[in-house]
Coordinates of C-alpha atoms in Angstrom, one line a residue:
M270 CA 45.2 224.8 10.3
P271 CA 42.9 225.0 7.3
A272 CA 39.3 224.2 8.0
A273 CA 38.9 221.9 5.0
R274 CA 41.2 220.1 2.6
V275 CA 41.2 221.2 -1.0
D276 CA 43.2 218.3 -2.5
Y277 CA 41.8 215.5 -0.4
I278 CA 38.2 214.7 0.3
A279 CA 37.2 211.6 2.3
P280 CA 35.0 209.3 0.2
W281 CA 31.3 209.0 1.2
W282 CA 31.7 205.4 2.3
A283 CA 34.3 206.4 4.8
V284 CA 32.1 209.1 6.2
W285 CA 29.2 206.6 6.3
L286 CA 31.3 204.0 8.2
H287 CA 32.7 206.7 10.5
S288 CA 29.1 207.6 11.5
F289 CA 28.6 204.1 13.0
P290 CA 27.9 204.2 16.7
H291 CA 31.1 203.6 18.7
L292 CA 30.4 201.8 22.0
N293 CA 32.6 200.1 24.4
L294 CA 31.8 196.7 25.9
R295 CA 29.7 198.3 28.6
L296 CA 27.7 199.9 25.8
Q297 CA 28.9 203.4 26.6
P298 CA 29.5 206.0 23.8
V299 CA 33.1 206.3 22.8
D300 CA 34.8 209.1 20.8
S301 CA 35.0 208.1 17.1
T302 CA 38.4 209.8 16.6
F303 CA 41.0 207.3 15.4
T304 CA 43.0 206.5 18.4
P305 CA 44.2 202.9 18.1
Q306 CA 46.2 203.0 21.4
D307 CA 43.0 203.9 23.4
P308 CA 41.5 200.8 25.1
S309 CA 38.0 202.2 24.8
Y310 CA 38.4 202.8 21.1
Q311 CA 39.7 199.2 20.7
E312 CA 36.6 197.9 22.6
S313 CA 34.4 199.8 20.2
L314 CA 35.9 198.1 17.2
L315 CA 35.8 194.7 19.0
L316 CA 32.1 195.3 19.7
L317 CA 31.5 195.7 15.9
G318 CA 33.1 192.4 15.4
L319 CA 30.9 190.8 18.1
V320 CA 27.8 192.0 16.2
A321 CA 28.8 189.7 13.4
G322 CA 29.3 187.0 15.9
I323 CA 25.8 187.6 17.2
C324 CA 24.5 187.3 13.6
L325 CA 26.4 184.0 13.3
G326 CA 24.6 182.7 16.4
L327 CA 21.2 183.8 15.1
N328 CA 22.0 182.1 11.8
L329 CA 22.9 178.8 13.5
I330 CA 19.8 179.0 15.7
F331 CA 17.7 179.5 12.6
I332 CA 19.3 176.6 10.8
T333 CA 19.0 174.3 13.8
A334 CA 15.3 175.2 14.3
Y335 CA 14.7 174.5 10.6
L336 CA 16.3 171.1 10.8
I337 CA 14.5 170.2 13.9
C338 CA 11.2 171.2 12.3
L339 CA 12.1 169.2 9.2
C340 CA 12.9 166.1 11.3
C341 CA 9.8 166.4 13.5
C342 CA 7.4 167.2 10.7
N343 CA 5.7 163.9 9.6
Q344 CA 4.6 164.4 6.0
D345 CA 2.7 161.9 4.0
E346 CA 5.2 161.0 1.4
E347 CA 2.9 158.7 -0.5
A348 CA 0.6 161.6 -1.3
Q349 CA 3.4 163.5 -2.9
T350 CA 5.2 162.6 -6.1
K351 CA 8.9 162.4 -6.3
Q352 CA 9.2 164.9 -9.2
P353 CA 8.1 168.0 -7.3
K354 CA 10.5 167.1 -4.4
S355 CA 13.5 166.6 -6.7
S356 CA 12.7 169.7 -8.7
C357 CA 12.5 171.8 -5.6
I358 CA 15.8 170.5 -4.3
T359 CA 17.4 170.9 -7.7
W360 CA 16.3 174.5 -8.1
T361 CA 17.2 175.4 -4.6
S362 CA 20.7 173.9 -5.1
V363 CA 21.1 175.8 -8.4
A364 CA 20.1 179.1 -6.8
A365 CA 22.5 178.5 -3.9
G366 CA 25.3 177.6 -6.3
L367 CA 24.8 180.7 -8.4
L368 CA 24.7 182.9 -5.3
C369 CA 27.9 181.3 -4.1
C370 CA 29.6 181.9 -7.5
A371 CA 28.4 185.5 -7.5
A372 CA 29.7 185.9 -3.9
V373 CA 33.1 184.6 -5.0
G374 CA 33.2 187.0 -8.0
V375 CA 32.5 189.9 -5.7
G376 CA 35.1 188.7 -3.3
F377 CA 37.7 188.4 -6.0
Y378 CA 37.1 192.0 -7.0
G379 CA 37.1 193.3 -3.4
N380 CA 40.3 191.3 -2.6
S381 CA 42.0 192.8 -5.6
E382 CA 40.9 196.4 -4.7
T383 CA 42.1 196.0 -1.2
N384 CA 45.4 194.6 -2.3
D385 CA 45.9 197.5 -4.7
G386 CA 45.1 200.1 -2.1
V387 CA 47.4 198.6 0.5
Y388 CA 50.3 198.2 -2.0
Q389 CA 49.8 201.8 -3.0
L390 CA 50.1 202.8 0.7
I391 CA 53.3 200.7 0.9
Y392 CA 54.7 202.2 -2.2
S393 CA 54.1 205.7 -0.9
L394 CA 55.7 204.8 2.5
D395 CA 58.8 203.5 0.7
N396 CA 59.0 206.7 -1.4
A397 CA 58.7 208.9 1.7
N398 CA 61.2 206.7 3.5
H399 CA 63.6 207.1 0.6
T400 CA 63.2 210.9 0.7
F401 CA 63.9 211.1 4.5
S402 CA 66.9 208.8 4.2
G403 CA 68.2 210.9 1.3
I404 CA 67.9 214.1 3.4
D405 CA 69.9 212.5 6.3
E406 CA 72.6 211.3 3.9
L407 CA 73.0 214.7 2.3
V408 CA 73.2 216.5 5.6
S409 CA 75.6 214.0 7.1
G410 CA 77.8 213.9 4.0
T411 CA 78.0 217.7 3.6
T412 CA 78.8 218.1 7.4
L413 CA 81.5 215.5 7.1
K414 CA 83.1 217.3 4.1
M415 CA 83.1 220.6 5.9
K416 CA 84.3 219.3 9.2
V417 CA 87.0 216.9 8.1
N418 CA 88.1 217.4 4.5
L419 CA 87.9 221.2 4.4
E420 CA 89.7 221.4 7.7
Q421 CA 92.6 219.4 6.4
H422 CA 93.0 221.6 3.4
L423 CA 92.8 224.8 5.5
A424 CA 95.4 223.5 7.9
R425 CA 98.0 222.8 5.1
L426 CA 97.3 226.2 3.5
S427 CA 97.8 227.9 6.8
E428 CA 101.3 226.4 7.0
I429 CA 102.0 227.5 3.4
F430 CA 100.7 231.0 3.8
A431 CA 102.2 231.5 7.3
T432 CA 104.2 234.6 6.1
R433 CA 101.2 236.3 4.5
G434 CA 98.8 237.7 7.0
D435 CA 96.2 238.7 4.4
Y436 CA 96.0 235.2 3.1
I437 CA 95.7 233.8 6.6
Q438 CA 92.7 236.2 7.2
T439 CA 91.1 234.8 4.0
L440 CA 91.5 231.3 5.2
K441 CA 90.0 232.2 8.6
F442 CA 87.0 233.8 6.9
V443 CA 86.5 230.6 4.8
Q444 CA 86.7 228.5 8.0
Q445 CA 84.0 230.8 9.5
M446 CA 81.7 230.3 6.5
S447 CA 82.2 226.6 6.9
G448 CA 81.1 226.8 10.5
N449 CA 78.0 228.7 9.5
I450 CA 77.1 225.9 7.0
M451 CA 77.5 223.2 9.6
L452 CA 75.5 225.2 12.1
Q453 CA 72.6 225.5 9.6
L454 CA 72.8 221.8 8.7
S455 CA 72.7 220.9 12.4
G456 CA 69.4 222.8 12.7
L457 CA 67.7 220.6 10.2
P458 CA 65.6 217.8 11.6
V459 CA 67.1 214.4 11.7
W460 CA 64.7 212.0 10.0
R461 CA 66.4 208.8 11.0
D462 CA 63.8 207.8 13.6
V463 CA 60.9 208.7 11.2
S464 CA 62.5 206.7 8.5
M465 CA 62.9 203.6 10.8
D466 CA 59.3 203.9 11.8
L467 CA 58.1 204.2 8.2
A468 CA 60.2 201.2 7.3
E469 CA 58.7 199.1 10.1
V470 CA 55.2 200.1 9.2
A471 CA 55.8 199.2 5.6
N472 CA 57.3 195.8 6.5
K473 CA 54.5 194.9 8.9
T474 CA 51.8 196.1 6.4
T475 CA 53.4 194.0 3.6
Y476 CA 53.5 190.9 5.9
V477 CA 49.9 191.2 7.0
E478 CA 48.6 192.0 3.6
Y479 CA 50.2 189.0 2.0
Y480 CA 48.6 186.6 4.4
R481 CA 45.3 188.5 4.3
W482 CA 45.2 188.2 0.5
L483 CA 46.3 184.6 0.5
S484 CA 43.7 183.7 3.2
Y485 CA 40.9 185.1 1.1
L486 CA 42.1 183.4 -2.0
L487 CA 42.0 180.1 -0.2
L488 CA 38.5 180.9 1.1
F489 CA 37.3 181.6 -2.4
I490 CA 38.8 178.3 -3.7
L491 CA 37.1 176.4 -0.7
D492 CA 33.8 177.9 -1.6
L493 CA 34.0 176.9 -5.2
V494 CA 35.1 173.4 -4.3
I495 CA 32.2 173.0 -1.9
C496 CA 29.8 174.1 -4.7
L497 CA 31.4 171.6 -7.0
I498 CA 31.0 168.9 -4.4
A499 CA 27.3 169.8 -3.9
C500 CA 26.7 169.6 -7.7
L501 CA 28.4 166.3 -8.1
G502 CA 26.6 164.8 -5.1
L503 CA 23.2 165.8 -6.4
A504 CA 24.1 164.7 -10.0
K505 CA 25.5 161.3 -9.0
H506 CA 23.1 160.8 -6.0
S507 CA 26.1 160.3 -3.8
K508 CA 25.5 160.4 0.0
C509 CA 29.2 160.6 0.7
L510 CA 29.6 163.8 -1.4
L511 CA 26.5 165.2 0.1
A512 CA 27.7 164.6 3.7
T513 CA 31.1 166.1 2.8
M514 CA 29.3 169.2 1.4
L515 CA 27.3 169.6 4.6
C516 CA 30.3 169.4 6.9
C517 CA 32.4 171.7 4.8
G518 CA 29.4 174.0 4.4
V519 CA 29.2 174.5 8.2
L520 CA 32.9 175.3 8.3
T521 CA 32.7 177.8 5.5
L522 CA 29.6 179.4 7.1
L523 CA 31.7 180.0 10.3
L524 CA 34.6 181.4 8.2
S525 CA 32.3 183.7 6.3
W526 CA 30.9 185.3 9.4
A527 CA 34.4 185.5 10.9
S528 CA 35.7 187.3 7.8
L529 CA 32.7 189.7 8.0
A530 CA 33.6 190.6 11.6
V531 CA 37.2 191.3 10.7
D532 CA 36.2 193.3 7.6
T533 CA 33.7 195.4 9.5
A534 CA 36.1 196.3 12.3
A535 CA 38.9 197.1 9.8
A536 CA 36.6 199.2 7.5
V537 CA 35.3 201.3 10.4
G538 CA 38.7 201.8 11.9
T539 CA 40.2 202.8 8.6
S540 CA 37.3 205.1 7.9
D541 CA 37.9 206.8 11.3
F542 CA 41.4 207.5 10.2
C543 CA 40.5 208.6 6.7
V544 CA 37.9 211.2 7.9
A545 CA 40.6 213.1 9.8
P546 CA 44.1 211.8 8.8
D547 CA 45.9 215.1 9.5
K548 CA 44.7 215.2 13.1
F549 CA 46.0 211.7 13.8
I550 CA 49.4 212.4 12.2
L551 CA 49.8 215.6 14.2
N552 CA 49.1 213.8 17.4
V553 CA 51.5 211.0 16.6
T554 CA 54.4 213.2 15.5
Q555 CA 53.9 215.7 18.4
G556 CA 57.1 215.7 20.5
H557 CA 59.2 214.1 17.8
V558 CA 58.9 216.6 14.9
N559 CA 58.2 220.3 15.0
T560 CA 54.5 221.0 14.5
E561 CA 55.3 223.7 12.0
I562 CA 57.2 221.2 9.9
T563 CA 54.5 218.6 10.1
R564 CA 51.8 221.1 9.0
Y565 CA 54.1 222.2 6.1
Y566 CA 54.2 218.7 4.7
L567 CA 50.6 217.8 5.4
Y568 CA 49.0 220.8 3.7
C569 CA 51.7 222.2 1.4
S570 CA 49.8 225.3 0.7
Q571 CA 51.0 228.7 -0.5
G572 CA 50.0 230.3 2.8
L573 CA 52.6 228.2 4.6
S574 CA 56.2 229.2 4.4
N575 CA 59.0 226.7 4.1
P576 CA 60.5 226.2 7.6
F577 CA 63.9 225.4 6.1
Q578 CA 64.1 228.3 3.8
Q579 CA 66.3 230.4 6.1
A580 CA 68.8 227.7 6.7
L581 CA 69.0 226.9 3.0
T582 CA 69.5 230.6 2.2
I583 CA 72.4 230.9 4.7
F584 CA 73.9 227.7 3.3
Q585 CA 73.8 229.1 -0.2
R586 CA 75.2 232.5 0.8
S587 CA 78.0 231.0 2.8
L588 CA 78.9 228.6 0.1
T589 CA 79.0 231.4 -2.5
T590 CA 81.2 233.5 -0.4
M591 CA 83.6 230.6 0.2
Q592 CA 83.8 230.0 -3.6
I593 CA 84.7 233.6 -4.2
Q594 CA 87.5 233.6 -1.6
I595 CA 89.0 230.4 -3.0
L596 CA 88.9 231.8 -6.5
G597 CA 90.8 234.9 -5.3
L598 CA 93.5 232.8 -3.7
L599 CA 93.8 230.7 -6.8
Q600 CA 94.3 233.8 -8.9
F601 CA 96.8 235.7 -6.6
A602 CA 98.4 233.2 -4.2
V603 CA 99.2 230.4 -6.5
P604 CA 101.8 232.4 -8.5
L605 CA 103.6 233.2 -5.3
F606 CA 103.0 229.8 -3.6
P607 CA 102.8 227.1 -6.3
T608 CA 102.5 224.3 -3.6
A609 CA 99.2 225.7 -2.5
E610 CA 97.5 225.0 -5.8
K611 CA 96.6 221.4 -5.0
D612 CA 94.9 222.2 -1.7
L613 CA 93.0 225.2 -3.2
L614 CA 91.8 223.0 -6.1
G615 CA 90.7 220.4 -3.6
I616 CA 88.7 223.0 -1.7
Q617 CA 87.1 224.2 -4.9
L618 CA 86.0 220.7 -5.8
L619 CA 84.6 220.2 -2.3
L620 CA 82.6 223.4 -2.6
N621 CA 81.2 222.4 -6.0
S622 CA 80.1 219.1 -4.5
S623 CA 78.5 220.9 -1.6
E624 CA 76.6 223.1 -4.0
S625 CA 75.2 220.1 -5.8
S626 CA 74.2 218.6 -2.4
L627 CA 72.5 221.9 -1.6
H628 CA 70.3 221.7 -4.7
Q629 CA 69.4 218.1 -4.0
L630 CA 68.6 219.0 -0.4
T631 CA 66.5 221.9 -1.4
A632 CA 64.4 219.7 -3.7
M633 CA 64.0 217.0 -1.1
L634 CA 63.0 219.4 1.7
D635 CA 60.3 220.9 -0.6
C636 CA 56.8 219.8 0.5
R637 CA 55.6 218.9 -2.9
G638 CA 57.3 215.5 -3.1
L639 CA 56.4 214.3 0.3
H640 CA 52.9 215.7 0.1
K641 CA 52.3 213.8 -3.1
D642 CA 53.4 210.6 -1.4
Y643 CA 51.0 211.4 1.5
L644 CA 48.1 212.0 -0.8
D645 CA 48.8 208.8 -2.8
A646 CA 48.8 206.8 0.5
L647 CA 45.5 208.4 1.5
I648 CA 43.9 207.7 -1.8
G649 CA 45.2 204.1 -1.8
I650 CA 44.0 203.2 1.7
C651 CA 40.8 205.4 1.9
Y652 CA 39.5 204.8 -1.6
D653 CA 40.6 201.5 -3.0
G654 CA 41.3 199.9 0.4
I655 CA 38.0 200.6 2.1
E656 CA 36.0 200.0 -1.1
G657 CA 37.6 196.6 -1.3
L658 CA 36.7 195.9 2.4
L659 CA 33.1 196.7 1.6
Y660 CA 33.1 194.3 -1.3
L661 CA 34.7 191.6 0.9
G662 CA 31.9 192.2 3.5
L663 CA 29.3 191.8 0.8
F664 CA 31.0 188.6 -0.2
S665 CA 30.8 187.3 3.3
L666 CA 27.1 188.0 3.5
L667 CA 26.3 186.4 0.2
A668 CA 28.5 183.4 1.0
A669 CA 26.7 183.0 4.4
M670 CA 23.3 183.1 2.7
A671 CA 24.4 180.6 0.0
F672 CA 25.8 178.1 2.4
S673 CA 22.9 178.5 4.8
T674 CA 20.6 177.6 1.9
M675 CA 22.8 174.6 1.1
I676 CA 22.8 173.4 4.7
C677 CA 19.0 173.7 4.8
A678 CA 18.6 171.9 1.5
G679 CA 21.1 169.1 2.3
P680 CA 18.8 167.1 4.6
Q681 CA 16.0 167.3 2.0
A682 CA 18.3 165.9 -0.6
W683 CA 19.5 163.2 1.8
K684 CA 15.9 162.3 2.5
Y685 CA 15.1 162.1 -1.1
L686 CA 18.1 159.9 -1.8
V687 CA 17.1 157.5 1.1
G688 CA 13.5 157.4 -0.1
R689 CA 14.7 156.7 -3.7
D690 CA 16.8 153.8 -2.5
R691 CA 14.0 152.4 -0.4
S692 CA 11.6 152.5 -3.4
Y693 CA 14.2 150.4 -5.4
D694 CA 14.5 148.0 -2.5
D695 CA 10.7 147.3 -2.5
I696 CA 11.0 145.9 -6.1
D697 CA 11.9 142.3 -6.7
E698 CA 15.6 141.9 -7.4
D699 CA 14.7 139.5 -10.2
D700 CA 12.7 142.3 -11.9
P701 CA 14.7 143.1 -15.1
F702 CA 13.3 146.7 -15.0
N703 CA 14.8 147.4 -11.6
P704 CA 18.0 149.5 -12.0
Q705 CA 19.3 148.0 -8.8
A706 CA 18.8 144.5 -10.1
R707 CA 20.7 145.4 -13.2
R708 CA 23.5 146.8 -11.1
I709 CA 23.6 143.5 -9.0
A710 CA 23.5 141.5 -12.2
A711 CA 26.4 143.4 -13.6
H712 CA 28.5 142.6 -10.5
N713 CA 27.1 139.0 -10.2
P714 CA 26.7 137.6 -13.7
T715 CA 25.5 134.1 -12.6
R716 CA 22.6 135.7 -10.9
G717 CA 21.4 137.3 -14.1
Q718 CA 20.9 134.0 -15.9
L719 CA 17.3 133.4 -15.0
R720 CA 15.2 130.4 -16.0
S721 CA 11.9 130.9 -17.6
F722 CA 9.0 128.5 -17.4
C723 CA 6.2 129.4 -19.8
S724 CA 3.1 127.2 -20.1
Y725 CA 1.1 126.8 -23.2
S726 CA -2.4 125.4 -22.5
S727 CA -5.4 124.8 -24.7
S728 CA -8.7 124.8 -23.1
L729 CA -10.7 126.7 -25.7
G730 CA -10.1 124.6 -28.8
S731 CA -8.8 121.4 -30.3
Q732 CA -5.2 120.3 -30.2
T733 CA -4.6 121.4 -33.8
S734 CA -5.3 125.0 -32.8
L735 CA -2.2 125.2 -30.6
H736 CA 1.0 126.6 -31.9
P737 CA 3.8 125.3 -29.8
P738 CA 7.2 127.1 -30.1
A739 CA 9.7 125.9 -32.6
Q740 CA 11.9 123.1 -31.5
T741 CA 15.6 122.8 -31.7
V742 CA 17.6 119.8 -32.5
S743 CA 18.7 117.8 -29.4
N744 CA 20.9 114.8 -29.0
A745 CA 19.3 113.9 -25.7
P746 CA 17.6 110.5 -25.6
V747 CA 13.9 110.5 -26.4
S748 CA 13.1 108.6 -23.3
E749 CA 14.1 111.6 -21.2
Y750 CA 11.5 113.7 -22.9
M751 CA 8.9 111.0 -22.5
N752 CA 9.6 110.7 -18.8
Q753 CA 9.2 114.4 -18.4
A754 CA 5.9 114.2 -20.3
M755 CA 4.5 111.5 -18.0
L756 CA 4.8 113.9 -15.1
F757 CA 1.8 115.7 -16.5
G758 CA -0.4 112.7 -16.8
G759 CA -0.5 112.6 -20.6
N760 CA -2.7 115.7 -20.7
P761 CA -2.8 117.6 -24.0
R762 CA -0.4 120.3 -22.8
Y763 CA 2.8 121.6 -24.1
E764 CA 5.3 122.4 -21.4
N765 CA 8.8 123.9 -21.5
V766 CA 10.6 121.8 -19.0
P767 CA 14.0 122.6 -17.6
L768 CA 16.8 122.3 -20.1
I769 CA 18.1 118.7 -20.6
G770 CA 21.3 118.1 -22.3
R771 CA 22.6 120.9 -24.5
A772 CA 19.4 121.9 -26.3
S773 CA 15.8 122.7 -25.6
P774 CA 13.4 119.7 -25.4
P775 CA 10.4 119.2 -27.8
P776 CA 6.9 119.7 -26.5
T777 CA 4.9 116.9 -24.9
Y778 CA 2.9 114.6 -27.3
T779 CA -0.4 112.8 -27.1
P780 CA -0.5 109.0 -27.3
S781 CA -1.3 109.0 -31.0
M782 CA 1.4 111.6 -31.8
R783 CA 3.8 109.7 -29.6
A784 CA 3.4 106.5 -31.7
T785 CA 4.0 108.6 -34.9
Y786 CA 7.0 110.3 -33.4
L787 CA 8.6 106.9 -32.3
S788 CA 8.0 105.3 -35.8
V789 CA 9.5 108.2 -37.5
T790 CA 12.4 108.2 -35.2
D791 CA 13.1 104.5 -35.6
E792 CA 12.9 104.9 -39.4
H793 CA 15.3 107.8 -39.2
M794 CA 17.7 105.8 -37.1
R795 CA 17.7 102.9 -39.5
H796 CA 18.5 105.1 -42.5
Y797 CA 21.0 107.5 -40.9
G798 CA 22.0 105.8 -37.7
N799 CA 25.3 104.6 -39.2
E800 CA 26.2 107.9 -40.8
F801 CA 25.3 110.1 -37.8
P802 CA 26.0 108.1 -34.6
A803 CA 24.6 109.5 -31.4
Q804 CA 27.1 111.4 -29.3

């Protein structure tokens, strides 16, 4: 066994992950050799996942302690302005959102890399499975031709050449060569079990990879949706969206740490395989396939001889000898026995077909094809696959940090929104500058029609210095305005009383002005009373 591989070198990240301490649940050291059937090795991978679970617990403890301190800390809100609070919450939310988007971008790349590596492994397994199945079909097909079809032709020729002993000896020699070919073919390994195992591994890998890829895709979408909900909740000052973000953020935090646990265990286990893949395959195939054959396909070096070369050489020589004997019978026996021509031509076609199968079998048994599939599988799973798992682990960490920040900033934003609503509630609802009052007025229009009572007094100068507001024409009786003026004791004031009739009332008059007003009104009624009757 060569000391080092020339055509495959494990990537540095696989070597780094392989160096992680492997401990069982009792914290005892475990061999880091990839042995998935060993319970101790399984416990070592499980312990790595539990480390992520411990980190999740610490994260939740930190968030809980922060929220408790936030609730118990009595700050003087009046001494602080709202703008610094809102700015701090805004910038914290923006930073958390950008971190979440960056995490999703890293996750998309890692998910794609892992998917490419796994499907390269599946493609290589399918190619190897096709090669093994092709070898079995060629061997079984050639054996069937030699055992059944050739025997039928030889039996009929024996009856035709019964009177010629030399021809009978030739037929027996051909039959002996056919036996040699079947003996060599029976010595070749049967790959049926290996092919079934590879097909099962490929099918299970495809099934698991599909749901793994889909699960991460849904997790990415969930993260982006939660970030969108957080942005909308802060922009629209919606408590409902903010509460939804907090609940979903806790769920996503749990999923992020869970995905980190799975990624860590999978990356370390795969790295243990990638550091020494040959050793694992030799252990698995031991007892099922000859070790010499396994080494031949794993290393495919010039120093290793083809274990099937002798069988293929005997096959070729026996087939060539049979063809020469049949050609001799066609040349010398057919003129004497014309009925033998059909069977001899049938044997010749069978031998030509067997020669074609021999060439295909030689190409399939060569190590270069299967070794290339083996290297492609290693490169796919050990380079792209593990690299993608590392990026997915980074995504989980960044997402956990982002949603931890959102969960910590959520109560601050909630407190700010509650304080903002309370500040609006302290303002009079009739205040036209109160946004809440405007919203109430929009839903209750009758409430928005407010009456205004404005008083105009003159205590600094004469009555002529006053400038009462312009009056509108009213059809209400004059006596109504006078009665309203008497309520103020005839003082020299001008008062806007509540609306009477359909128009605004005139101001209150002094006694002298009242007499002038009545005279003018009577004269006006005498001249225009008939033309404009009162309504």
